[in-house]
Short mmCIF file of C-alpha atoms and ligand atoms in Angstrom, two decimals:
data_model
loop_
_atom_site.label_atom_id
_atom_site.label_comp_id
_atom_site.label_asym_id
_atom_site.label_seq_id
_atom_site.Cartn_x
_atom_site.Cartn_y
_atom_site.Cartn_z
CA MET Y 75 116.04 -17.86 -91.98
CA MET Y 76 119.31 -15.83 -91.21
CA ILE Y 77 118.90 -12.60 -89.10
CA ASP Y 78 121.38 -10.26 -89.74
CA PHE Y 79 122.09 -9.29 -86.08
CA ARG Y 80 122.64 -5.87 -85.36
CA ARG Y 81 125.41 -6.50 -82.68
CA GLU Y 82 127.84 -9.35 -81.52
CA ALA Y 83 126.91 -10.90 -78.50
CA SER Y 84 130.28 -10.53 -76.99
CA ASP Y 85 129.79 -6.98 -77.92
CA ILE Y 86 126.55 -6.69 -76.02
CA LEU Y 87 127.60 -8.65 -73.01
CA ALA Y 88 130.82 -6.64 -72.52
CA GLU Y 89 128.77 -3.54 -72.39
CA LEU Y 90 126.52 -5.47 -69.74
CA GLU Y 91 129.60 -6.17 -67.83
CA GLY Y 92 130.79 -2.51 -67.94
CA LEU Y 93 127.24 -1.39 -66.53
CA ARG Y 94 127.41 -4.03 -63.80
CA ALA Y 95 130.71 -2.56 -62.73
CA ALA Y 96 129.07 0.67 -61.63
CA ASP Y 97 126.30 -1.31 -59.39
CA ALA Y 98 127.06 -1.68 -55.61
CA PRO Y 99 128.90 -4.94 -55.19
CA THR Y 100 126.35 -8.05 -54.73
CA HIS Y 101 129.01 -10.16 -53.49
CA GLY Y 102 131.96 -9.82 -50.57
CA GLY Y 103 129.85 -8.67 -47.99
CA ARG Y 104 130.34 -4.76 -48.49
CA VAL Y 105 126.71 -4.11 -48.81
CA LEU Y 106 124.79 -4.55 -45.57
CA SER Y 107 121.18 -4.56 -46.73
CA TYR Y 108 119.38 -5.74 -50.31
CA VAL Y 109 121.87 -8.86 -50.89
CA TYR Y 110 122.28 -11.92 -49.06
CA ASP Y 111 125.46 -13.84 -49.85
CA SER Y 112 126.18 -17.37 -48.82
CA GLY Y 113 129.42 -16.96 -49.69
CA LEU Y 114 129.45 -20.10 -51.62
CA PRO Y 115 130.16 -19.43 -55.43
CA GLU Y 116 129.16 -23.12 -56.21
CA LEU Y 117 125.70 -22.22 -54.69
CA ASP Y 118 125.33 -19.22 -57.14
CA GLU Y 119 126.58 -21.37 -59.93
CA LEU Y 120 124.20 -24.22 -59.20
CA ALA Y 121 121.33 -21.48 -58.79
CA ALA Y 122 122.00 -20.25 -62.35
CA ARG Y 123 122.27 -23.46 -64.16
CA ALA Y 124 119.01 -24.63 -62.35
CA ALA Y 125 117.09 -21.33 -63.73
CA ARG Y 126 118.93 -21.54 -67.27
CA LEU Y 127 117.44 -25.20 -67.72
CA VAL Y 128 113.75 -23.89 -67.16
CA GLN Y 129 114.05 -20.65 -68.54
CA PRO Y 130 111.88 -21.16 -71.64
CA VAL Y 131 108.98 -22.82 -69.28
CA ASN Y 132 105.95 -20.59 -68.37
CA GLY Y 133 105.15 -21.07 -64.58
CA LEU Y 134 101.65 -20.10 -65.52
CA ASP Y 135 100.36 -23.51 -66.07
CA PRO Y 136 102.14 -26.25 -63.92
CA THR Y 137 99.76 -28.89 -65.82
CA THR Y 138 101.37 -28.06 -69.00
CA PHE Y 139 104.80 -27.53 -67.49
CA THR Y 140 104.77 -30.30 -64.50
CA SER Y 141 108.33 -29.35 -63.45
CA VAL Y 142 106.97 -26.14 -62.02
CA ALA Y 143 104.49 -28.19 -59.88
CA ALA Y 144 107.17 -30.71 -59.04
CA MET Y 145 109.59 -27.97 -57.82
CA GLU Y 146 107.05 -25.84 -56.33
CA ALA Y 147 105.53 -29.12 -54.20
CA GLY Y 148 109.23 -29.53 -53.17
CA VAL Y 149 109.95 -25.84 -51.67
CA VAL Y 150 106.58 -25.45 -50.43
CA GLY Y 151 107.05 -28.85 -48.79
CA PHE Y 152 110.53 -27.73 -47.41
CA ALA Y 153 109.22 -24.42 -45.93
CA ARG Y 154 106.12 -26.07 -44.41
CA ARG Y 155 108.40 -28.22 -42.23
CA VAL Y 156 111.25 -25.91 -41.31
CA PHE Y 157 108.23 -23.54 -40.23
CA GLY Y 158 106.45 -25.95 -38.02
CA GLY Y 159 103.59 -26.95 -40.56
CA ALA Y 160 104.07 -30.19 -41.38
CA ASP Y 161 101.94 -31.73 -38.71
CA ASP Y 162 98.91 -29.76 -39.74
CA ASP Y 163 97.52 -31.39 -43.07
CA GLU Y 164 95.72 -28.02 -43.67
CA VAL Y 165 98.59 -26.21 -44.12
CA VAL Y 166 98.90 -25.21 -47.62
CA GLY Y 167 101.25 -22.92 -49.82
CA SER Y 168 102.32 -21.22 -52.80
CA VAL Y 169 105.74 -20.09 -54.21
CA THR Y 170 105.36 -16.29 -54.97
CA SER Y 171 107.79 -13.82 -56.67
CA GLY Y 172 108.67 -12.02 -53.38
CA GLY Y 173 108.23 -10.82 -50.23
CA THR Y 174 105.62 -7.95 -51.22
CA GLU Y 175 103.66 -10.41 -53.46
CA SER Y 176 103.24 -13.12 -50.62
CA CYS Y 177 102.38 -9.98 -48.27
CA LEU Y 178 99.93 -8.84 -50.67
CA LEU Y 179 98.18 -12.21 -51.34
CA ALA Y 180 98.15 -12.70 -47.10
CA VAL Y 181 95.94 -9.27 -47.34
CA LYS Y 182 93.86 -10.20 -50.30
CA THR Y 183 93.04 -13.65 -48.89
CA ALA Y 184 92.20 -12.12 -45.54
CA ARG Y 185 89.99 -9.49 -46.88
CA ASP Y 186 88.10 -12.05 -48.95
CA VAL Y 187 87.44 -14.51 -46.08
CA TRP Y 188 86.53 -11.81 -44.04
CA ARG Y 189 83.84 -10.59 -46.61
CA SER Y 190 82.70 -13.96 -47.31
CA ALA Y 191 81.36 -14.11 -43.93
CA ARG Y 192 79.82 -10.68 -43.94
CA ALA Y 193 77.97 -10.80 -47.49
CA GLY Y 194 77.50 -6.88 -48.57
CA SER Y 195 78.91 -5.51 -45.55
CA PRO Y 196 79.49 -1.74 -46.66
CA ARG Y 197 82.40 -1.53 -43.94
CA VAL Y 198 86.20 -1.02 -44.86
CA PRO Y 199 87.88 -3.96 -43.10
CA ARG Y 200 90.88 -3.09 -41.13
CA ILE Y 201 94.50 -4.68 -40.65
CA VAL Y 202 96.10 -4.06 -37.36
CA ALA Y 203 100.01 -4.38 -36.94
CA PRO Y 204 102.72 -2.79 -35.29
CA VAL Y 205 103.99 0.68 -36.68
CA THR Y 206 107.12 -1.45 -37.78
CA VAL Y 207 105.15 -3.62 -39.91
CA HIS Y 208 106.72 -3.60 -43.74
CA ALA Y 209 105.66 -1.20 -45.94
CA ALA Y 210 104.07 -4.02 -48.42
CA PHE Y 211 101.15 -4.10 -45.84
CA HIS Y 212 100.79 -0.29 -46.50
CA LYS Y 213 101.02 -1.32 -50.15
CA ALA Y 214 98.49 -4.20 -49.45
CA ALA Y 215 95.98 -2.02 -47.79
CA GLU Y 216 96.33 0.84 -50.42
CA TYR Y 217 95.95 -1.68 -53.74
CA PHE Y 218 93.13 -3.87 -51.82
CA GLY Y 219 91.18 -1.15 -50.11
CA LEU Y 220 91.58 -1.83 -46.37
CA GLU Y 221 92.38 0.46 -43.69
CA LEU Y 222 95.83 0.05 -42.14
CA ASP Y 223 95.57 0.63 -38.23
CA LEU Y 224 99.12 0.76 -36.91
CA VAL Y 225 99.91 0.19 -33.21
CA PRO Y 226 102.70 2.71 -31.79
CA VAL Y 227 105.85 0.69 -30.72
CA ASP Y 228 108.18 1.62 -27.74
CA PRO Y 229 110.62 4.45 -29.32
CA ALA Y 230 113.26 3.03 -27.23
CA THR Y 231 113.09 -0.65 -28.22
CA GLY Y 232 110.86 -1.09 -31.14
CA THR Y 233 108.57 -3.39 -29.31
CA THR Y 234 104.77 -3.65 -28.67
CA SER Y 235 102.49 -5.69 -26.19
CA ALA Y 236 99.94 -8.30 -27.38
CA ALA Y 237 97.72 -5.89 -24.93
CA ALA Y 238 97.93 -2.68 -27.37
CA ILE Y 239 97.32 -4.89 -30.15
CA GLU Y 240 94.28 -6.24 -28.38
CA GLU Y 241 92.77 -2.85 -27.98
CA ARG Y 242 92.65 -2.21 -31.66
CA LEU Y 243 90.71 -5.33 -32.46
CA GLY Y 244 87.14 -5.44 -33.43
CA ASP Y 245 84.58 -7.13 -35.84
CA ASP Y 246 86.14 -5.11 -38.73
CA VAL Y 247 89.52 -6.65 -38.46
CA ALA Y 248 90.34 -8.98 -41.48
CA LEU Y 249 93.85 -9.45 -40.45
CA VAL Y 250 96.40 -8.89 -37.70
CA VAL Y 251 100.03 -9.05 -38.84
CA VAL Y 252 103.07 -9.17 -36.66
CA SER Y 253 106.88 -9.67 -37.67
CA ALA Y 254 109.55 -12.47 -37.01
CA PRO Y 255 111.15 -10.24 -37.16
CA SER Y 256 110.51 -6.61 -38.25
CA TYR Y 257 112.80 -4.81 -40.76
CA PRO Y 258 113.21 -1.90 -39.15
CA PHE Y 259 114.60 -2.80 -35.63
CA ALA Y 260 114.45 -6.75 -35.88
CA THR Y 261 111.84 -6.79 -33.21
CA LEU Y 262 110.53 -10.49 -32.94
CA ASP Y 263 106.97 -9.62 -32.15
CA PRO Y 264 105.30 -11.55 -29.46
CA VAL Y 265 103.52 -14.00 -32.08
CA ALA Y 266 102.08 -16.46 -29.30
CA ASP Y 267 100.49 -13.85 -27.03
CA VAL Y 268 99.06 -12.12 -30.22
CA ALA Y 269 97.55 -15.48 -31.34
CA ALA Y 270 96.27 -16.25 -28.07
CA ILE Y 271 93.89 -13.15 -28.39
CA THR Y 272 93.13 -13.33 -32.11
CA GLY Y 273 92.85 -17.13 -32.50
CA PRO Y 274 89.47 -17.15 -29.90
CA ARG Y 275 88.07 -14.45 -31.86
CA GLY Y 276 88.56 -16.12 -34.81
CA ILE Y 277 91.00 -13.18 -36.60
CA ALA Y 278 93.38 -13.69 -38.99
CA LEU Y 279 96.77 -13.75 -37.97
CA HIS Y 280 99.77 -13.53 -40.51
CA VAL Y 281 103.34 -13.84 -39.41
CA ASP Y 282 105.54 -11.87 -41.69
CA ALA Y 283 108.92 -13.64 -41.75
CA CYS Y 284 109.93 -12.28 -45.23
CA ILE Y 285 113.40 -11.41 -44.02
CA GLY Y 286 114.04 -13.39 -41.27
CA GLY Y 287 112.14 -16.73 -41.60
CA PHE Y 288 114.54 -19.04 -43.24
CA ALA Y 289 117.47 -17.81 -40.74
CA LEU Y 290 115.07 -17.65 -37.63
CA ALA Y 291 114.10 -21.62 -38.65
CA PHE Y 292 117.92 -22.23 -38.03
CA TRP Y 293 118.69 -20.08 -35.37
CA PRO Y 294 121.40 -21.65 -33.10
CA ASP Y 295 119.88 -20.09 -29.82
CA PRO Y 296 116.69 -20.85 -28.64
CA LEU Y 297 113.49 -18.20 -29.65
CA PRO Y 298 110.05 -18.25 -28.42
CA ALA Y 299 107.52 -19.63 -30.57
CA TRP Y 300 107.01 -17.34 -33.80
CA ASP Y 301 105.90 -19.94 -36.69
CA LEU Y 302 102.77 -22.40 -37.62
CA ARG Y 303 103.77 -24.25 -34.30
CA VAL Y 304 101.83 -21.35 -32.55
CA PRO Y 305 98.28 -22.26 -33.26
CA GLY Y 306 96.41 -19.33 -34.56
CA VAL Y 307 98.96 -18.23 -36.75
CA THR Y 308 96.81 -18.60 -40.06
CA SER Y 309 99.46 -17.61 -42.64
CA LEU Y 310 103.11 -17.16 -42.80
CA SER Y 311 105.33 -15.23 -45.34
CA ALA Y 312 109.54 -16.01 -45.96
CA ASP Y 313 111.68 -15.18 -48.76
CA LEU Y 314 113.52 -17.59 -50.48
CA HIS Y 315 115.86 -14.77 -52.07
CA LYS Y 316 116.97 -13.19 -48.78
CA TYR Y 317 118.14 -16.25 -46.14
CA GLY Y 318 117.47 -18.92 -48.78
CA TYR Y 319 119.99 -17.30 -51.05
CA ALA Y 320 118.22 -17.69 -54.10
CA PRO Y 321 118.63 -14.90 -56.99
CA LYS Y 322 115.83 -12.37 -56.43
CA GLY Y 323 112.11 -13.36 -57.44
CA VAL Y 324 110.92 -16.36 -55.11
CA SER Y 325 108.97 -16.38 -51.80
CA VAL Y 326 106.63 -18.51 -50.09
CA LEU Y 327 103.35 -17.93 -48.62
CA LEU Y 328 102.11 -20.69 -46.37
CA THR Y 329 98.61 -20.71 -45.10
CA ARG Y 330 96.38 -22.77 -42.60
CA GLY Y 331 93.52 -24.13 -43.86
CA ARG Y 332 92.64 -25.29 -47.58
CA ASP Y 333 89.55 -23.02 -47.55
CA ARG Y 334 91.17 -19.91 -46.58
CA GLN Y 335 93.90 -20.36 -49.05
CA ARG Y 336 91.67 -20.93 -52.02
CA HIS Y 337 90.29 -17.26 -51.53
CA GLN Y 338 93.85 -16.25 -52.60
CA TYR Y 339 93.27 -17.82 -56.11
CA PHE Y 340 91.71 -15.68 -58.87
CA ALA Y 341 89.75 -18.01 -61.59
CA THR Y 342 87.53 -16.80 -64.59
CA THR Y 343 86.10 -18.47 -67.40
CA ALA Y 344 84.10 -15.27 -68.48
CA TRP Y 345 86.49 -14.47 -71.37
CA PRO Y 346 86.63 -16.11 -75.17
CA GLY Y 347 90.17 -17.28 -74.18
CA TYR Y 348 91.86 -20.03 -72.08
CA PRO Y 349 90.37 -20.47 -68.42
CA VAL Y 350 92.18 -18.50 -65.95
CA VAL Y 351 93.36 -20.16 -62.62
CA ASN Y 352 95.94 -17.86 -60.76
CA PRO Y 353 97.29 -18.47 -57.27
CA THR Y 354 99.19 -15.48 -57.51
CA LEU Y 355 99.14 -11.80 -58.95
CA THR Y 356 100.81 -12.51 -62.60
CA GLY Y 357 99.62 -14.38 -65.22
CA SER Y 358 102.80 -15.60 -67.10
CA LYS Y 359 105.67 -16.10 -64.86
CA PRO Y 360 109.41 -17.10 -65.17
CA ALA Y 361 109.88 -20.63 -63.39
CA GLY Y 362 113.90 -19.56 -63.26
CA PRO Y 363 113.81 -18.16 -59.39
CA LEU Y 364 111.84 -21.22 -58.36
CA ALA Y 365 114.14 -23.59 -59.93
CA ALA Y 366 117.36 -21.83 -58.43
CA ALA Y 367 115.52 -22.07 -55.04
CA TRP Y 368 114.41 -25.56 -55.38
CA ALA Y 369 118.10 -26.48 -56.37
CA ILE Y 370 119.68 -24.55 -53.45
CA VAL Y 371 117.07 -26.49 -51.10
CA GLU Y 372 118.24 -29.48 -52.34
CA ALA Y 373 121.61 -28.69 -52.33
CA LEU Y 374 121.87 -27.16 -48.82
CA GLY Y 375 119.49 -29.32 -46.88
CA ASP Y 376 118.83 -28.59 -43.02
CA GLY Y 377 122.36 -29.49 -42.47
CA GLY Y 378 123.58 -26.53 -44.94
CA PHE Y 379 121.06 -24.00 -43.97
CA ALA Y 380 122.23 -24.63 -40.13
CA ALA Y 381 125.78 -24.07 -40.75
CA LEU Y 382 125.15 -21.01 -43.16
CA THR Y 383 122.86 -19.91 -40.26
CA GLU Y 384 125.39 -20.57 -37.63
CA GLN Y 385 128.18 -18.53 -39.42
CA THR Y 386 125.63 -15.65 -39.72
CA ALA Y 387 124.32 -15.75 -36.06
CA ARG Y 388 128.20 -15.65 -35.16
CA ALA Y 389 128.69 -12.65 -37.38
CA THR Y 390 125.76 -10.73 -36.07
CA ALA Y 391 126.79 -11.27 -32.75
CA ALA Y 392 130.13 -10.19 -33.26
CA LEU Y 393 129.40 -7.02 -35.41
CA ARG Y 394 126.55 -6.00 -32.93
CA GLU Y 395 128.93 -6.08 -30.07
CA SER Y 396 131.73 -3.94 -31.78
CA VAL Y 397 128.92 -1.50 -32.73
CA ALA Y 398 127.51 -1.45 -29.37
CA ALA Y 399 131.03 -0.57 -27.93
CA ILE Y 400 131.37 2.29 -30.04
CA ASP Y 401 130.71 5.39 -27.90
CA GLY Y 402 127.65 7.59 -29.04
CA LEU Y 403 126.00 4.83 -30.63
CA ARG Y 404 123.44 2.26 -29.39
CA VAL Y 405 121.77 -0.86 -30.92
CA VAL Y 406 118.00 -0.12 -31.02
CA GLY Y 407 115.90 -2.89 -28.55
CA ALA Y 408 116.80 -6.31 -28.42
CA PRO Y 409 116.89 -7.50 -32.14
CA THR Y 410 116.52 -11.33 -33.12
CA GLY Y 411 117.99 -12.49 -35.81
CA PRO Y 412 120.77 -11.61 -38.38
CA LEU Y 413 119.91 -7.76 -38.66
CA PHE Y 414 119.76 -4.84 -36.38
CA ALA Y 415 119.50 -0.99 -36.43
CA VAL Y 416 121.70 1.59 -34.66
CA ALA Y 417 120.68 5.01 -33.24
CA VAL Y 418 122.32 7.85 -31.55
CA ASP Y 419 123.09 7.08 -27.77
CA GLU Y 420 121.70 10.02 -25.84
CA ALA Y 421 122.86 8.68 -22.63
CA VAL Y 422 126.15 10.32 -23.59
CA PRO Y 423 127.09 13.85 -23.57
CA VAL Y 424 126.45 15.94 -27.09
CA GLU Y 425 129.87 15.86 -27.91
CA ARG Y 426 130.36 12.16 -27.65
CA ARG Y 427 127.38 11.51 -29.62
CA VAL Y 428 127.49 9.85 -33.12
CA ASP Y 429 124.81 10.50 -35.57
CA PRO Y 430 123.79 7.22 -37.44
CA HIS Y 431 123.35 8.63 -40.44
CA HIS Y 432 126.50 10.62 -40.52
CA TRP Y 433 128.33 7.62 -39.52
CA ALA Y 434 126.44 5.55 -42.57
CA ASP Y 435 127.62 8.26 -44.93
CA ALA Y 436 131.13 7.98 -43.48
CA ALA Y 437 131.17 4.22 -43.83
CA ARG Y 438 130.04 4.57 -47.37
CA ALA Y 439 133.12 6.81 -48.10
CA SER Y 440 135.17 3.72 -47.37
CA GLY Y 441 133.40 1.35 -49.38
CA TRP Y 442 130.76 0.07 -46.71
CA HIS Y 443 127.20 0.53 -47.50
CA LEU Y 444 124.79 0.58 -44.82
CA GLN Y 445 121.14 1.60 -44.91
CA LEU Y 446 119.99 4.89 -43.73
CA GLN Y 447 116.22 4.88 -42.10
CA PRO Y 448 114.37 8.05 -41.50
CA GLY Y 449 112.62 8.72 -38.06
CA LEU Y 450 109.01 8.81 -37.88
CA GLU Y 451 106.36 10.18 -35.83
CA GLN Y 452 103.76 7.64 -34.35
CA ALA Y 453 99.93 8.14 -34.33
CA ASP Y 454 100.31 8.82 -30.37
CA GLY Y 455 102.91 11.58 -31.18
CA SER Y 456 106.13 9.61 -29.83
CA ARG Y 457 108.65 9.88 -32.47
CA LEU Y 458 110.98 7.06 -33.57
CA PRO Y 459 114.65 7.86 -34.14
CA HIS Y 460 116.06 7.73 -37.21
CA THR Y 461 118.50 4.75 -37.28
CA THR Y 462 120.88 2.98 -39.44
CA HIS Y 463 120.30 -0.73 -40.79
CA LEU Y 464 122.69 -3.37 -41.10
CA THR Y 465 121.49 -6.71 -42.39
CA VAL Y 466 124.19 -9.68 -41.80
CA THR Y 467 124.80 -12.40 -44.10
CA PRO Y 468 126.86 -15.58 -44.12
CA VAL Y 469 129.82 -14.04 -45.85
CA THR Y 470 130.06 -11.27 -43.30
CA GLU Y 471 132.23 -13.22 -41.06
CA ALA Y 472 135.09 -13.42 -43.83
CA VAL Y 473 135.31 -9.57 -43.79
CA LEU Y 474 134.27 -8.89 -39.89
CA PRO Y 475 137.72 -7.42 -39.09
CA GLU Y 476 137.91 -5.11 -41.91
CA LEU Y 477 134.29 -3.95 -41.36
CA SER Y 478 134.37 -3.38 -37.69
CA ALA Y 479 137.66 -1.52 -38.06
CA ALA Y 480 135.82 0.94 -40.58
CA LEU Y 481 132.41 1.37 -38.61
CA VAL Y 482 134.88 2.45 -35.52
CA ALA Y 483 136.69 4.69 -37.76
CA ALA Y 484 133.57 6.09 -39.27
CA ALA Y 485 132.30 6.98 -36.01
CA ASP Y 486 135.37 8.31 -34.91
CA ALA Y 487 135.19 10.65 -38.08
CA VAL Y 488 131.57 12.30 -37.11
CA ARG Y 489 131.39 12.01 -33.45
CA GLY Y 490 130.21 15.23 -32.00
CA GLU Y 491 128.34 16.17 -35.47
CA PRO Y 492 125.16 17.04 -34.77
CA ALA Y 493 122.39 15.60 -36.64
CA VAL Y 494 121.25 17.43 -40.00
CA ASP Y 495 118.59 19.79 -39.10
CA GLY Y 496 115.90 19.03 -41.75
CA TRP Y 497 113.80 21.99 -40.71
CA ALA Y 498 116.86 24.40 -41.23
CA LEU Y 499 117.21 22.65 -44.68
CA VAL Y 500 113.78 23.00 -45.78
CA SER Y 501 113.58 26.87 -44.66
CA GLU Y 502 116.82 27.33 -46.50
CA LEU Y 503 115.73 25.59 -49.88
CA ALA Y 504 112.22 27.19 -49.90
CA GLN Y 505 113.97 30.90 -49.48
CA SER Y 506 115.97 29.87 -52.59
CA LEU Y 507 112.94 28.66 -54.78
CA PRO Y 508 111.45 31.49 -56.80
CA GLY Y 509 108.32 31.52 -54.92
CA GLY Y 510 109.64 31.03 -51.64
CA ILE Y 511 108.21 29.17 -48.95
CA GLU Y 512 104.76 29.82 -50.40
CA ALA Y 513 106.09 27.59 -53.44
CA LEU Y 514 106.81 24.85 -51.02
CA ALA Y 515 103.27 25.05 -49.02
CA ALA Y 516 101.71 25.07 -52.91
CA ALA Y 517 103.57 22.07 -54.03
CA SER Y 518 102.46 20.33 -50.95
CA ALA Y 519 99.00 20.51 -52.49
CA GLY Y 520 100.00 18.73 -55.60
CA LEU Y 521 102.59 18.66 -58.26
CA ASP Y 522 102.68 17.62 -61.82
CA SER Y 523 105.74 15.99 -63.02
CA ALA Y 524 107.29 19.21 -64.26
CA GLY Y 525 106.72 20.81 -60.89
CA ALA Y 526 108.24 17.99 -58.99
CA ALA Y 527 111.02 17.98 -61.45
CA GLY Y 528 111.71 21.71 -60.68
CA LEU Y 529 111.73 21.10 -57.03
CA LEU Y 530 114.21 18.27 -57.20
CA ARG Y 531 116.39 20.23 -59.29
CA ALA Y 532 116.37 22.93 -56.50
CA PHE Y 533 117.08 20.40 -54.23
CA GLY Y 534 120.32 19.71 -56.32
CA LEU Y 535 119.00 15.87 -56.91
CA LEU Y 536 118.00 16.11 -60.78
CA GLY Y 537 120.52 17.24 -63.42
CA GLY Y 538 119.59 20.19 -65.72
CA ASP Y 539 118.80 17.90 -68.56
CA GLY Y 540 115.87 16.49 -66.44
CA ALA Y 541 117.46 12.93 -65.78
CA ALA Y 542 118.63 11.96 -62.33
CA GLY Y 543 121.91 12.54 -61.38
CA ALA Y 544 124.00 10.31 -59.59
CA LEU Y 545 123.27 9.78 -55.83
CA PRO Y 546 124.90 12.57 -53.45
CA ASP Y 547 127.84 11.57 -51.82
CA ARG Y 548 126.21 12.09 -48.35
CA LEU Y 549 122.57 10.85 -47.72
CA ALA Y 550 122.16 12.13 -44.42
CA PRO Y 551 120.71 15.53 -45.42
CA VAL Y 552 118.68 13.74 -48.24
CA LEU Y 553 116.96 11.48 -45.06
CA ALA Y 554 116.82 14.95 -43.12
CA LEU Y 555 114.93 16.46 -45.89
CA VAL Y 556 112.63 13.22 -46.09
CA GLY Y 557 112.01 13.71 -42.39
CA ALA Y 558 111.04 17.43 -42.61
CA LEU Y 559 109.06 17.88 -45.82
CA PRO Y 560 105.40 16.76 -45.47
CA PRO Y 561 105.08 13.18 -46.35
CA LYS Y 562 102.75 13.22 -49.52
CA LEU Y 563 105.25 16.02 -50.99
CA THR Y 564 108.32 13.72 -50.45
CA GLU Y 565 106.40 10.81 -51.66
CA ARG Y 566 105.70 12.57 -54.77
CA LEU Y 567 109.24 13.91 -55.17
CA LEU Y 568 110.77 10.20 -54.78
CA VAL Y 569 108.23 9.15 -57.54
CA GLU Y 570 109.53 11.82 -59.79
CA LEU Y 571 112.94 10.67 -59.07
CA LEU Y 572 112.92 7.13 -59.20
CA ALA Y 573 110.66 7.68 -62.65
CA ARG Y 574 113.28 9.87 -63.89
CA VAL Y 575 115.86 7.38 -63.00
CA VAL Y 576 114.57 4.92 -65.84
CA GLU Y 577 113.74 7.60 -68.51
CA PRO Y 578 115.76 6.76 -71.70
CA ARG Y 579 118.26 9.71 -71.90
CA ALA Y 580 120.08 9.10 -75.46
CA GLU Y 581 119.11 7.10 -78.19
CA LEU Y 582 120.50 3.63 -78.67
CA PRO Y 583 123.59 3.65 -80.50
C1 PLP G 707 111.79 -7.76 -47.57
C2 PLP G 707 110.59 -7.75 -46.69
C3 PLP G 707 109.39 -7.68 -47.32
C4 PLP G 707 109.11 -7.52 -48.66
O1 PLP G 707 110.10 -8.23 -49.45
P1 PLP G 707 110.58 -8.09 -51.18
O2 PLP G 707 110.85 -9.22 -51.50
O3 PLP G 707 111.36 -6.87 -51.12
O4 PLP G 707 109.19 -7.79 -51.96
C5 PLP G 707 108.41 -8.04 -46.50
N1 PLP G 707 108.73 -7.85 -45.34
C6 PLP G 707 109.89 -7.88 -44.68
C7 PLP G 707 109.86 -8.14 -42.82
C8 PLP G 707 110.99 -7.99 -45.49
O5 PLP G 707 112.10 -7.46 -44.83
#
């Protein structure tokens, strides 16, 4: 049959290239979060070709598409070896679609193991974790009906102690989660100390090494034990689409104990279709990201990973040093691995302080994208400072002189400028609303889509046509607003904003 295609392929691809040109740059080291550039175009090319080869495959069924089983065994085997699980025959694993899925599955598995030992218990199981644990665990708690019990960290260093975690343990705890390292402050949690208290109690312990795992495994400096070499660690997650340099959509979840891991699976024959047996959340799934990750692991080997990690470690140390030398800023705590956070240095006089969010905005104006992180009030009433996050990749080393100069210049441009006062912004905005401050209070109690859009419009974040506008030039006021508005309201507004970003604006030509 002949199909009369509506458009030429070249024309469609040209349009996509135009759209891509407006994206933040994924290569070249100018975006210090989200993307992990090995700096090796041949590795990207290999990944693309491997993904293309398996494009039509359905990863749902590795017995029909046996290439999937072979590649998954290869990737899991590599992960289990580099994370110190090779000597334990009971360490098994799955490839997932990303860090969030690995974390969700770790929680679901722990919940089901906990439940299976307490048949019929009406209690809601609990997850205990430092407050710096990734938001994926908030999502997991919400999705799977667990309570998330967050342990405060020291606001100056971002760390917590095993003793503080121990105080929260009880028979209702299904899982303790620690990070290696944490995303917000790059804290390496005390994995061995925590395992020494969870292990004897029979409580599951997950190490979230999603961001840094594949870098820490090859880190040139000695580190305290943090992986499956620590007895008592029952699962570990690490993302291949971060420091495995694979395209998005691939992570591994390793689990100690076949019987434990079998709780990860969903299986049913209770419908008239094919028997469903899924180790992960999705049914049909792509094999492309797995193939890309497998090919990269085969190409790099331990030597390649070690060399890229060494480059990243050198760049991280150099960048940290130049940021720490900037008057008015401080690096938070003692970060481990290829990332760190920067806060205002309150030890210097006010006029010399640099607000990290103004700093990030100034850097963005010169083409460097740092990530703004909001402050947070902890359960004990202490407040974590708002910070700016930097993730360093192998390619960073090539742009270090340029980047360091831009960060110094950005600090010089905003030194002495006080942080945006979120409360002042809120009251100003409230006055500009038709219903005044009462309108805002009412909004906190619940908004429909139109109401949320109205508020976003009043805040200047939505265009008059209801479509999301371009991001404002300065993100510091947006983050200040996030910090000052009630969290439930902010969350609802952000949902509205994100939903409207992808709503169709005009008919296709
Ligand atoms: C990135 C990350 C996750 C979530 O991973 P996604 O791949 O974004 O779903 C979980 N934990 C940590 C520490 C991370 O950095």
